[in-house]
C-alpha cells in the first residue's frame, strides 16, 4: 500500500519540475499530494507583479515546497524591512542560526512604526532573502528556514 | 511646478485601469497598490509595477494610510492618485503626502476639511449664498422635535460623518421621529464613530444634478452638469449629461452656484458640487461637494472632449488650467450605465466569481471602462461594479439607442449582472422622456418583477 | 489495487507529456491522479464550441482516455453522417459488432458526394454516437470502439 | 425580400468577429465555420455556434466550397457571409448558395464574373469610359515586345488570374523582358493554374486610391474614397479616408468613375473600385473592382457613420438602400493601422504564438477590430493581421495624434508586432504632410534600420 517515500516524492517533484505541467494532485490511500507550479495563473504575470498571495507559515512548513528548499517566511505587512534593530547593530538572524517560532527575525517599518517579525516556525535559517532597508510587499519572502 | 514621473495609484478596479490609461498616454509610470485578492487583476498587470499592500479586507490594505505612503515612497513614486472611494477624500492621506513630499493628486487638506463634514460644508454653502435644504443639526430629541416643526415632514435624518446615502433615514411624521432618531444616532456612532446627525426637509420630487468643477486654485471653471437621479437606495445606477429637460435658468443657476461654492472655499483640483433640484418649486439646494473624480466622470468627458484625469494630474503638478470657460464646449448627449455583478432577480444579491468571457467591441459612440477580461476574478470583498458602459450620441435619443445596442452586443459571462435592469430603464418611456426624479427607479423595480 | 510504483508514475508522466492532452485525471481504486499542463486554457469553452481539435485514431487508441471508455472515431470531414448505405438499408455497424481497421462504419455526404468512413482501429463497437442524417463536424466523435 | 435569421460566416479572425458584432446588434444568429486551429478563437466563442470545417490548412477548411455549403445547410442558416479573402469573391460559392437557396451576402455570380478576371474587368472599364493604364494581354514574347514598345518602360507584368499583388513583376528595360516574362508565366501557372499574363505601364509616382460603392442593384452610391498608398510589397499597411491633398476635380472624377463602373456592370452589394492616381499627370487609371467588404472599410465607417456590414446584409435581403447620395455626409478624417504579428527587425518574419495580454481601452476616437484576447493563439497557417486600430479625428492631424497615443497606450504582449513600423510612419513628416505614393514605405524602411 502507498509506501511512497519522501525520496520518491522528491523524485516525482524533479520529474514534474522538468515537465510541462503546472499542477499535480495525487491521492493514494491516505496519502494526498497536491502540487501547483508557482505563478500558474492563466496569463503569465508581468515581470513587475510578485508571486501572489502570502502563504501562512504553517502551510509553508509543509514538506512539499515548490522550489528552492526550505520554508519561505512571508512579510506580514508592507513596509521597509530591517535586518537589525538599529543601524550598525548585529542582525537579528543570519544563515545557519537556529530559530524558534517566536524568534524575531527582523523589523518592518511603516511610517516610523517598527513591527517586529517572528519566524513562525522552528528550524535553521538558510538565507536572508529580502535586502536590508528596502520595501517588502505583503506576502513577500523575507527569509528561508529549513524546518527542524 | 513639478513634473510627475511616477504615480502611485491607491485604488483598484476600473478606476485604477482608467488612471493607468491616461498615465500611459502621458508617458507617466504607475505603481498600483493592491490587496492580495487583487494581485492578478488587470490593473496589476497593466501598471508599470504592482505591490501588495496587505490582505484582502480593505481595512488591512486599501484603507491603510501609512502603508500607502510607505509603498509610494518605497517604489520611488512622486505622486499619489487616490481614485474614488477608499482614501480619496481622506484628509490624513493628503496631509501625509504633503509631509512626505509626495504630490497628492487631489485637493489640499484644507479643501478636504472644508467639504468633508456635512455641517461644515453646509455652512460654507450658506456663506457662499448657495441655497441649502432647510434643516440643521440636532443633539437631543427636543432639538429634533423643535426643528422638525420648522422644517416639516417628511424629513431626512443623516449622519454628519456619513456619505453615499449610508445611515440616512426618512421620517414621515412626528410620531415616528423619536425611534428613528435613536436608531440613526446609534447607527452613525457604529458606522462612523460619530453619533452626530442632522435633520433636513425631504424634497419628495427631487432630481440629483451635480456640476463638474475644474480649478487650478485661481481659475474655477465648470464642465457642465450631470443628472444622476436614477438611484437605488441612494446608489447611482444610470447617469447622463447634460441633465435633460432642465429649464435654462435653473441650469445656469446651478452652474453659477457650483462655481461660487468652489471659489468660496478656495478649491483646487477636480471636484463635483451636488444639488437636489426641487422640480415642483423650480429651486435647488446644495447637497455636498465631492473632492475627487467621480465614477460618472466619463459622461462629462464624452460631451466636452476633455480628459479629466489628465487635467487633474496637470493641476496637481501646479499647471494653470489650459483653457477658459468659453473653451469648454458641450456637444451631444452621453449616458452611463453601471454594470454591477449582482442578481436583480434575487434582490440585487452580489454575485462575485470568475469571468469566463468579456467582450466590449468598439461600437460607434461606445466607451467602456472596465477591469474585466476573460479569466478575471471578482472578489467578494469590494463593491460589485464590474464595468461602466458610456454611450455618446448627437442627441439623447441616439445615446440611449446606442446603449441599448451595446447591452445587446457586449458579452460578460460567468457572473450575473444587472444588465437586464439597464435594458428595462433605457426602454422605459418615462426615462426616455427625460427628467425623472430620485424616486423613479424605486417605482420601476416592482414593475420589472411583474414582467419577469 | 493501487499498487502503482514510482516507475509506473514515471511512465504515465512521460506518456502524457508526449501526448496532446492538457489534463489528466486518473482514478484507480483509492488512487487518484490529476495533472494539468502548463498554460492549459483558463477559460471554459462556451456551450456552442465543440471539443477542440480532432484526435487521430492512433492517438485516441492510447490507454489514457479522457472519459467514457473506448476509443472515439472522429469524423474525417464535415458533412451529413449516414448510418446505412441508403435509406431503409441495414446500418453498416451496430453496437456489439466486431470491426477491423478497414471496416466501413458509415458515410459522410458532402454536396451529394458520398465519402465512406472506416473504423481505423480493430475492436468492438460500443456505441453509435452521431445521429443518422445529421451534420457532423470535422473531428466530431462518430462511434466508439473498444479496441481489441 | 427575405429576412435573414441566421448567418453562416465562412471566415475567421477579426472579420468574423466584426460580422458577429453587427449580427448581434441586428438580432441575427451566427454560425462560424472554423478550422481545427481556430476552434478556440474569439469568433468561435462569440458566435451562436461554431462548427469545425476541417483541419488547419485553408485548402482543407476555409477554401472548401462544398463543406461550407453543407455546414451552412446542416446548421439551419439562411445566408452565408464570406468576409474578405478566402472564398469571398469565389463565383462557385455564390452560385452554390443560389442553387441551394442560401442568400449569399455579396454580389451575384454574374457580378463576380464581371470583375473576377483582370482582363474582363478591364474591358468593362473601357466600355464604361473609365480610364485604364495603357497595356494589354500577351501570349508570346513577340506580343510582349511589340506591346512594350507601345506602353514604354518601366512596365508591370501581372497574372490575369492574380490578385493582391501576387505574381507581379516590374520590368525596367527591353533587355530583361524575356526572362521576366518567362518567370511570370511560369509562376502564374503554378499559383493560379492559368499562365495568362498582361503587361501595363508602370506609373512611377502613383497613389492607390479606392472608392467605396454601395448598390442595391438600382441605386449606386459612393461613400467617399480611401487612400491606401502606404504599402509594402503590394500589401496595404496604413489606410485613410478621405485621401489627403487630392485636388477636388480629381477626387470627383474618381468618385464618378467608380459609380459609372459599378452601374455599367449592374453591380449589387458592397464593393470597391480601386484606382492608381498618376500624381504627375493628374490622371487616374482603373485597377480593379473588389466585390466584397475590404479590410479597410472601418475608415469609411468612421467618416460616414455608416455600418457597411449592416448595409451589405440589408442589400442581400433585398432591401432598397435607405438613403440617397445626399444623405451620406463625410465628416473629419480617419486612419487605420494594420497590426500584424511580424518582426520588422527580422525582415517582417511572421511571429505566431500565444498572446499573454491584449488591452485596447476605449480612447477618444479609437476603434479596434480584433480577435485578440489574453490567451489567444495566433496559428501559423493564416495571415498575420491581429488587429486593426482605427482612429477618427475632426482633422487629419488629430486622427494621427490619436493613433500615436493609441499605439502608446494599447497593450499586446506575447508576440512581436509591427507597432514600431506604425509609430515610425505616423511620426514621419512626409506621411504627416499627406499624399505619399506607393513607393513611400519602401523608401522609409531602410531609414528605420539606420535608426534602430
CSV table of N, CA and C in Angstrom, one decimal, chain A residues 41-46 48-54 76-80 109-112 135-140, chain B residues 36 39-40 44-55 64-67 69-71 73-75 96 100 375:
chain,number,residue,atom,x,y,z
A,41,UNK,N,-1.0,31.0,-12.8
A,41,UNK,CA,-2.1,31.8,-13.2
A,41,UNK,C,-2.3,31.7,-14.7
A,42,UNK,N,-3.5,31.8,-15.2
A,42,UNK,CA,-3.7,31.6,-16.6
A,42,UNK,C,-2.8,32.4,-17.5
A,43,UNK,N,-2.7,33.7,-17.2
A,43,UNK,CA,-1.9,34.6,-18.0
A,43,UNK,C,-0.6,34.9,-17.2
A,44,UNK,N,0.5,34.7,-17.9
A,44,UNK,CA,1.7,35.0,-17.1
A,44,UNK,C,1.7,36.4,-16.6
A,45,UNK,N,2.0,36.5,-15.3
A,45,UNK,CA,2.0,37.9,-14.7
A,45,UNK,C,3.2,38.7,-15.3
A,46,UNK,N,3.0,40.0,-15.4
A,46,UNK,CA,4.1,40.8,-15.9
A,46,UNK,C,5.3,40.7,-14.9
A,48,UNK,N,6.7,42.8,-13.3
A,48,UNK,CA,6.6,43.6,-12.2
A,48,UNK,C,5.8,43.0,-11.1
A,49,UNK,N,4.8,42.1,-11.4
A,49,UNK,CA,4.0,41.6,-10.3
A,49,UNK,C,4.8,40.5,-9.6
A,50,UNK,N,4.6,40.5,-8.3
A,50,UNK,CA,5.3,39.5,-7.5
A,50,UNK,C,4.4,38.2,-7.4
A,51,UNK,N,5.0,37.2,-6.8
A,51,UNK,CA,4.3,36.0,-6.6
A,51,UNK,C,3.0,36.4,-5.8
A,52,UNK,N,1.9,35.8,-6.1
A,52,UNK,CA,0.6,36.2,-5.5
A,52,UNK,C,0.6,36.2,-4.0
A,53,UNK,N,-0.4,35.6,-3.4
A,53,UNK,CA,-0.8,35.8,-2.0
A,53,UNK,C,0.3,35.2,-1.1
A,54,UNK,N,0.2,35.6,0.1
A,54,UNK,CA,1.0,35.1,1.2
A,54,UNK,C,0.7,33.7,1.5
A,76,UNK,N,4.5,39.9,6.9
A,76,UNK,CA,3.1,40.0,7.4
A,76,UNK,C,2.4,41.3,6.9
A,77,UNK,N,3.2,42.3,6.6
A,77,UNK,CA,2.7,43.6,6.1
A,77,UNK,C,3.7,44.3,5.2
A,78,UNK,N,3.3,45.3,4.5
A,78,UNK,CA,4.2,46.0,3.6
A,78,UNK,C,4.9,47.1,4.4
A,79,UNK,N,6.2,47.3,4.1
A,79,UNK,CA,7.0,48.3,4.8
A,79,UNK,C,8.4,48.1,4.5
A,80,UNK,N,9.3,48.8,5.2
A,80,UNK,CA,10.7,48.7,5.0
A,80,UNK,C,11.3,47.7,5.9
A,109,UNK,N,9.2,48.4,9.1
A,109,UNK,CA,8.9,49.8,9.5
A,109,UNK,C,7.8,50.4,8.6
A,110,UNK,N,6.7,50.9,9.2
A,110,UNK,CA,5.7,51.6,8.4
A,110,UNK,C,5.4,52.9,9.1
A,111,UNK,N,5.8,54.0,8.4
A,111,UNK,CA,5.6,55.3,8.9
A,111,UNK,C,6.1,55.4,10.3
A,112,UNK,N,7.4,55.1,10.5
A,112,UNK,CA,8.1,55.2,11.8
A,112,UNK,C,7.7,54.2,12.8
A,135,UNK,N,11.9,48.2,0.5
A,135,UNK,CA,10.5,47.9,0.6
A,135,UNK,C,10.2,46.4,0.4
A,136,UNK,N,9.4,45.8,1.3
A,136,UNK,CA,8.9,44.5,1.1
A,136,UNK,C,7.4,44.6,1.0
A,137,UNK,N,6.8,43.8,0.1
A,137,UNK,CA,5.4,43.8,-0.1
A,137,UNK,C,4.8,42.8,1.0
A,138,UNK,N,3.5,42.9,1.2
A,138,UNK,CA,2.7,42.0,2.0
A,138,UNK,C,2.9,40.6,1.3
A,139,UNK,N,3.3,39.6,2.0
A,139,UNK,CA,3.4,38.3,1.4
A,139,UNK,C,4.8,37.9,0.8
A,140,UNK,N,5.6,38.9,0.6
A,140,UNK,CA,6.9,38.7,0.0
A,140,UNK,C,7.8,37.9,0.9
B,36,UNK,N,-4.0,41.5,-1.6
B,36,UNK,CA,-3.7,40.2,-2.0
B,36,UNK,C,-4.7,39.6,-3.0
B,39,UNK,N,-4.1,40.8,-6.7
B,39,UNK,CA,-2.8,40.7,-7.2
B,39,UNK,C,-2.7,40.3,-8.7
B,40,UNK,N,-3.8,39.6,-9.1
B,40,UNK,CA,-3.8,39.2,-10.5
B,40,UNK,C,-4.8,40.0,-11.3
B,44,UNK,N,-3.2,45.4,-12.0
B,44,UNK,CA,-1.9,45.0,-11.5
B,44,UNK,C,-1.0,44.6,-12.7
B,45,UNK,N,-1.7,44.0,-13.8
B,45,UNK,CA,-0.9,43.6,-14.9
B,45,UNK,C,-0.5,44.8,-15.8
B,46,UNK,N,-1.4,45.8,-15.8
B,46,UNK,CA,-1.1,46.9,-16.7
B,46,UNK,C,-0.1,48.0,-16.1
B,47,UNK,N,-0.2,48.1,-14.8
B,47,UNK,CA,0.7,49.1,-14.2
B,47,UNK,C,2.2,48.7,-14.4
B,48,UNK,N,3.0,49.8,-14.4
B,48,UNK,CA,4.4,49.5,-14.5
B,48,UNK,C,4.9,48.5,-13.5
B,49,UNK,N,4.3,48.7,-12.3
B,49,UNK,CA,4.6,47.7,-11.2
B,49,UNK,C,3.4,47.7,-10.3
B,50,UNK,N,3.3,46.5,-9.6
B,50,UNK,CA,2.2,46.4,-8.6
B,50,UNK,C,2.9,45.9,-7.3
B,51,UNK,N,2.4,46.4,-6.2
B,51,UNK,CA,2.9,45.9,-4.9
B,51,UNK,C,1.7,45.6,-4.1
B,52,UNK,N,1.8,44.5,-3.3
B,52,UNK,CA,0.7,44.0,-2.4
B,52,UNK,C,0.8,44.8,-1.1
B,53,UNK,N,-0.3,45.5,-0.8
B,53,UNK,CA,-0.4,46.3,0.4
B,53,UNK,C,-0.7,45.5,1.6
B,54,UNK,N,-1.5,44.5,1.4
B,54,UNK,CA,-1.9,43.7,2.6
B,54,UNK,C,-3.0,42.7,2.1
B,55,UNK,N,-3.6,42.0,3.1
B,55,UNK,CA,-4.6,41.0,2.8
B,55,UNK,C,-5.9,41.6,2.2
B,64,UNK,N,-5.3,51.7,4.5
B,64,UNK,CA,-4.2,52.0,5.4
B,64,UNK,C,-3.3,53.1,4.9
B,65,UNK,N,-3.5,54.3,5.5
B,65,UNK,CA,-2.8,55.5,5.0
B,65,UNK,C,-1.2,55.2,5.1
B,66,UNK,N,-0.8,54.7,6.3
B,66,UNK,CA,0.7,54.5,6.4
B,66,UNK,C,1.2,53.6,5.4
B,67,UNK,N,0.5,52.5,5.1
B,67,UNK,CA,1.0,51.5,4.2
B,67,UNK,C,1.1,52.1,2.8
B,69,UNK,N,1.5,55.3,2.0
B,69,UNK,CA,2.6,56.2,1.9
B,69,UNK,C,4.0,55.5,1.8
B,70,UNK,N,4.1,54.5,2.7
B,70,UNK,CA,5.3,53.7,2.7
B,70,UNK,C,5.6,53.0,1.3
B,71,UNK,N,4.5,52.5,0.7
B,71,UNK,CA,4.6,51.8,-0.6
B,71,UNK,C,5.0,52.8,-1.7
B,73,UNK,N,6.5,55.7,-1.3
B,73,UNK,CA,7.9,56.1,-1.2
B,73,UNK,C,8.9,55.0,-1.5
B,74,UNK,N,8.6,53.8,-1.1
B,74,UNK,CA,9.5,52.7,-1.3
B,74,UNK,C,9.6,52.3,-2.8
B,75,UNK,N,8.6,52.7,-3.6
B,75,UNK,CA,8.7,52.4,-5.0
B,75,UNK,C,9.1,53.6,-5.8
B,96,UNK,N,-0.4,63.5,4.9
B,96,UNK,CA,0.8,62.7,4.9
B,96,UNK,C,1.6,62.8,3.6
B,100,UNK,N,5.4,64.2,3.4
B,100,UNK,CA,6.4,63.3,2.9
B,100,UNK,C,7.0,63.7,1.5
B,375,UNK,N,-11.3,35.4,-17.6
B,375,UNK,CA,-10.4,34.8,-16.5
B,375,UNK,C,-10.4,35.7,-15.3
